[in-house]
């Protein structure tokens, strides 16, 4: 069975070398070095450099090993503990450096890959059982991904089937940084993960390539992920496993589509860690975006998927929003407050928002730019049929429709006051670079 975690493969690299050293405990060091190097080069066709510090009856110390040239694996200060029967008890590496690539959903490990290809990555070796403990005090993994290079560092311990990871990651520009402390139980068979991971995205992060239409020019997103016995593979979470808890903090995000910086917090629970993600108990509290005074909060459910090279989002929410004033198509609405259950969908650079039930808008007056026409304070109810908003990120084009419930309000126009009553009113407007059409 293929290992679900690349780190496990890295921890197991010295096994073949350790077995040979255990069998050669009484050899001279030069003879052992030459035999192991010749075996690896002949079997795997990979250049190998090896310097053995000491060979004893129950312990061998490798000062340095290097496998490959272009994308090499290197280990320093490696201790291999064994008994007289040749059973490997432990492998302790002071420092390990490796290189990898993520391509087409597959992870390869540079010049180390021929060893996996020959042995069968992740296959159980009856003659070389896994040690009780494999540890790496300093791990350096350079990973090339479709979105750029990532440097992973930290330490790892594999013992009695459990894997403990304490890792950091950053891209070459420092615009994407992450840290994780994860414990993996049953790491070699049916791994589940517990712990916490944190991610920080700045405007230049390559991860914004998944959603270029909303990438910010300034501001920061910080995410935290809480794991509690979550399946590490595509299989369903095991019995007793809890949902993954995700929290986002937005700090002064600004892009061309936002009239004001956006800040706030979002949290949700998801049942799995692979796309598409289904988020439950979604809660948010935001400020800014439409204007510095805009406030919005709500709760609901959502789903996140990856479609045609970009992220797609769909949410069902109950939203409460307010602002000091909103200007729309030449009209100014004072102190609007909105209560609306809605469905929001974003995919392929297009945003669609529509109420799923009647929505209420309370305001303190509406007037046109010249203040020649105005509506007194009051309340509108928007019906779900015939109301919605559609926005295209690429060119800023939009279309809005609204169908109201029965209306009864006063309008002042050119000095006259007129009472308007209507069983329903339907409005439509669209806008873009050329202006607004009603």
Coordinates of N, CA and C in Angstrom, one line a residue, residues 316-411:
X316 N -25.1 29.2 1.7 CA -26.4 29.5 2.1 C -26.3 30.2 3.5
X317 N -26.7 31.4 3.6 CA -26.4 32.2 4.8 C -27.7 33.0 5.3
X318 N -27.7 33.3 6.6 CA -28.6 34.3 7.1 C -27.7 35.5 7.5
X319 N -27.9 36.6 6.9 CA -27.0 37.7 7.0 C -27.7 39.0 7.6
X320 N -27.0 39.6 8.4 CA -27.4 41.0 8.9 C -26.3 41.9 8.6
X321 N -26.7 43.1 7.9 CA -25.7 44.0 7.5 C -26.3 45.5 7.7
X322 N -25.3 46.4 7.9 CA -25.7 47.8 8.1 C -24.6 48.7 7.5
X323 N -24.9 50.0 7.3 CA -24.0 50.9 6.8 C -24.5 52.3 7.2
X324 N -23.6 53.3 7.1 CA -24.1 54.7 7.4 C -24.8 55.2 6.2
X325 N -24.4 54.9 5.0 CA -25.1 55.3 3.7 C -24.6 54.4 2.6
X326 N -25.5 54.2 1.6 CA -25.1 53.4 0.4 C -25.6 54.2 -0.8
X327 N -24.7 54.4 -1.7 CA -25.1 55.0 -3.0 C -25.2 54.0 -4.1
X328 N -26.3 54.0 -4.8 CA -26.6 53.0 -5.8 C -27.3 53.7 -7.0
X329 N -26.6 53.7 -8.1 CA -27.2 54.2 -9.4 C -27.8 55.6 -9.2
X330 N -27.0 56.4 -8.5 CA -27.4 57.8 -8.4 C -28.4 58.1 -7.2
X331 N -28.7 57.1 -6.4 CA -29.5 57.3 -5.2 C -28.7 57.0 -4.0
X332 N -29.0 57.7 -2.9 CA -28.3 57.6 -1.6 C -29.3 57.1 -0.6
X333 N -29.0 55.9 0.0 CA -29.8 55.3 1.1 C -29.1 55.5 2.4
X334 N -29.9 56.2 3.3 CA -29.3 56.5 4.6 C -29.5 55.4 5.6
X335 N -28.4 55.1 6.3 CA -28.4 54.1 7.4 C -29.3 52.8 7.1
X336 N -29.0 52.2 6.0 CA -29.7 51.0 5.7 C -29.3 49.8 6.6
X337 N -30.3 49.0 7.0 CA -30.1 47.8 7.7 C -30.8 46.6 7.0
X338 N -30.0 45.6 6.8 CA -30.5 44.5 6.0 C -30.6 43.2 6.8
X339 N -31.7 42.5 6.7 CA -31.8 41.2 7.2 C -32.3 40.3 6.1
X340 N -31.4 39.3 5.7 CA -31.7 38.5 4.5 C -31.1 37.1 4.6
X341 N -32.0 36.1 4.3 CA -31.5 34.8 4.1 C -31.1 34.7 2.6
X342 N -29.9 34.2 2.2 CA -29.5 34.3 0.8 C -28.7 33.1 0.4
X343 N -28.5 33.0 -0.9 CA -27.6 32.0 -1.5 C -26.6 32.8 -2.2
X344 N -25.3 32.5 -2.0 CA -24.2 33.2 -2.7 C -23.4 32.1 -3.4
X345 N -23.1 32.4 -4.7 CA -22.2 31.5 -5.5 C -21.2 32.3 -6.2
X346 N -19.9 31.8 -6.2 CA -18.8 32.5 -6.9 C -18.1 31.4 -7.7
X347 N -18.0 31.5 -9.0 CA -17.2 30.6 -9.8 C -16.9 31.3 -11.1
X348 N -15.7 30.9 -11.6 CA -15.2 31.5 -12.9 C -15.3 33.0 -13.0
X349 N -15.0 33.7 -11.9 CA -15.0 35.1 -11.9 C -16.3 35.8 -11.8
X350 N -17.4 35.0 -11.5 CA -18.7 35.6 -11.5 C -19.3 35.3 -10.1
X351 N -20.0 36.4 -9.6 CA -20.6 36.3 -8.3 C -22.1 36.5 -8.5
X352 N -22.9 35.6 -7.9 CA -24.3 35.6 -7.9 C -24.9 35.6 -6.5
X353 N -25.8 36.5 -6.1 CA -26.4 36.6 -4.8 C -27.9 36.7 -5.0
X354 N -28.6 35.9 -4.3 CA -30.1 36.0 -4.4 C -30.7 35.6 -3.0
X355 N -31.8 36.3 -2.6 CA -32.5 35.9 -1.4 C -33.2 34.5 -1.5
X356 N -33.2 33.7 -0.5 CA -33.9 32.5 -0.5 C -35.3 32.6 0.1
X357 N -35.5 33.6 0.9 CA -36.7 34.0 1.6 C -36.9 35.5 1.6
X358 N -38.1 36.0 2.0 CA -38.2 37.5 2.0 C -37.1 38.2 2.8
X359 N -36.6 39.3 2.3 CA -35.5 40.0 2.9 C -36.0 41.4 3.3
X360 N -35.6 41.9 4.4 CA -36.1 43.2 4.9 C -35.0 44.2 4.9
X361 N -35.3 45.4 4.3 CA -34.4 46.5 4.3 C -35.1 47.7 5.1
X362 N -34.5 48.1 6.2 CA -34.9 49.3 6.9 C -34.0 50.5 6.6
X363 N -34.5 51.6 6.4 CA -33.6 52.8 6.1 C -34.2 54.1 6.7
X364 N -33.3 55.1 6.7 CA -33.7 56.4 7.3 C -33.9 57.4 6.2
X365 N -34.2 57.0 5.0 CA -34.4 58.0 3.9 C -33.6 57.7 2.7
X366 N -34.2 58.0 1.5 CA -33.6 57.7 0.2 C -33.8 59.0 -0.6
X367 N -32.7 59.5 -1.2 CA -32.7 60.7 -2.1 C -31.9 60.5 -3.3
X368 N -32.2 61.3 -4.3 CA -31.3 61.3 -5.5 C -30.2 62.2 -5.3
X369 N -29.2 62.3 -6.3 CA -28.0 63.1 -6.1 C -28.3 64.5 -6.0
X370 N -29.3 65.0 -6.7 CA -29.7 66.4 -6.6 C -30.6 66.8 -5.4
X371 N -31.0 65.7 -4.7 CA -31.9 65.9 -3.6 C -33.3 66.5 -4.0
X372 N -33.6 66.4 -5.2 CA -34.9 66.9 -5.7 C -36.0 65.9 -5.4
X373 N -35.6 64.6 -5.3 CA -36.6 63.6 -5.0 C -36.1 62.8 -3.8
X374 N -37.0 62.4 -2.9 CA -36.6 61.7 -1.7 C -37.8 60.9 -1.2
X375 N -37.4 59.8 -0.5 CA -38.4 58.9 0.1 C -38.1 59.0 1.6
X376 N -39.2 59.1 2.4 CA -39.0 59.1 3.9 C -38.6 57.8 4.4
X377 N -38.2 57.8 5.7 CA -37.7 56.6 6.3 C -38.8 55.5 6.3
X378 N -38.3 54.3 6.2 CA -39.3 53.2 6.2 C -38.7 51.9 6.0
X379 N -39.5 50.9 5.4 CA -39.0 49.6 5.3 C -39.5 49.0 4.0
X380 N -38.6 48.2 3.3 CA -39.0 47.5 2.1 C -38.8 46.0 2.4
X381 N -39.6 45.2 1.8 CA -39.5 43.7 1.8 C -39.3 43.2 0.4
X382 N -38.1 42.6 0.2 CA -37.8 42.0 -1.1 C -38.2 40.6 -1.2
X383 N -38.9 40.2 -2.3 CA -39.3 38.8 -2.5 C -38.2 38.0 -3.1
X384 N -38.1 36.7 -2.7 CA -37.0 35.9 -3.3 C -37.2 35.7 -4.8
X385 N -38.4 35.7 -5.3 CA -38.6 35.6 -6.8 C -38.5 36.9 -7.4
X386 N -37.5 37.1 -8.3 CA -37.3 38.3 -9.0 C -36.3 39.3 -8.4
X387 N -35.6 38.8 -7.3 CA -34.6 39.7 -6.7 C -33.3 39.0 -6.7
X388 N -32.2 39.7 -7.0 CA -30.9 39.1 -7.0 C -29.9 40.1 -7.6
X389 N -28.6 39.7 -7.5 CA -27.5 40.5 -7.9 C -26.4 39.6 -8.5
X390 N -25.9 40.1 -9.7 CA -25.0 39.3 -10.5 C -23.8 40.3 -10.8
X391 N -22.6 39.8 -10.5 CA -21.4 40.6 -10.7 C -20.3 39.9 -11.4
X392 N -19.6 40.5 -12.4 CA -18.5 39.9 -13.1 C -17.2 40.6 -12.7
X393 N -16.3 39.8 -12.1 CA -15.1 40.4 -11.5 C -14.3 41.1 -12.6
X394 N -14.1 40.4 -13.7 CA -13.1 40.9 -14.8 C -13.4 42.3 -15.2
X395 N -14.6 42.7 -15.5 CA -14.9 44.0 -16.1 C -15.7 44.9 -15.2
X396 N -16.2 44.3 -14.0 CA -17.0 45.1 -13.1 C -18.4 45.3 -13.5
X397 N -18.9 44.6 -14.6 CA -20.3 44.6 -15.0 C -21.2 44.0 -14.0
X398 N -22.4 44.5 -13.8 CA -23.3 44.0 -12.8 C -24.7 44.1 -13.3
X399 N -25.6 43.3 -12.7 CA -27.0 43.4 -13.0 C -27.8 43.1 -11.7
X400 N -28.7 44.0 -11.3 CA -29.5 43.8 -10.1 C -31.0 43.9 -10.4
X401 N -31.8 43.0 -9.8 CA -33.2 43.0 -9.9 C -33.8 43.0 -8.5
X402 N -35.0 43.6 -8.4 CA -35.7 43.6 -7.1 C -37.2 43.5 -7.3
X403 N -37.9 42.7 -6.6 CA -39.3 42.6 -6.6 C -39.8 42.8 -5.2
X404 N -40.6 43.8 -4.9 CA -41.0 44.1 -3.5 C -42.3 43.5 -3.2
X405 N -42.6 43.4 -1.9 CA -43.9 43.1 -1.4 C -44.7 44.4 -1.5
X406 N -45.9 44.4 -1.0 CA -46.8 45.6 -1.0 C -46.0 46.8 -0.4
X407 N -46.2 48.0 -1.1 CA -45.5 49.2 -0.7 C -46.6 50.3 -0.2
X408 N -46.1 51.1 0.8 CA -46.9 52.2 1.2 C -46.0 53.2 1.8
X409 N -45.6 54.3 1.0 CA -44.7 55.3 1.5 C -44.9 56.6 0.8
X410 N -44.3 57.7 1.4 CA -44.4 59.0 0.8 C -43.1 59.4 0.0
X411 N -43.3 60.1 -1.1 CA -42.2 60.5 -1.9 C -42.4 62.0 -2.0

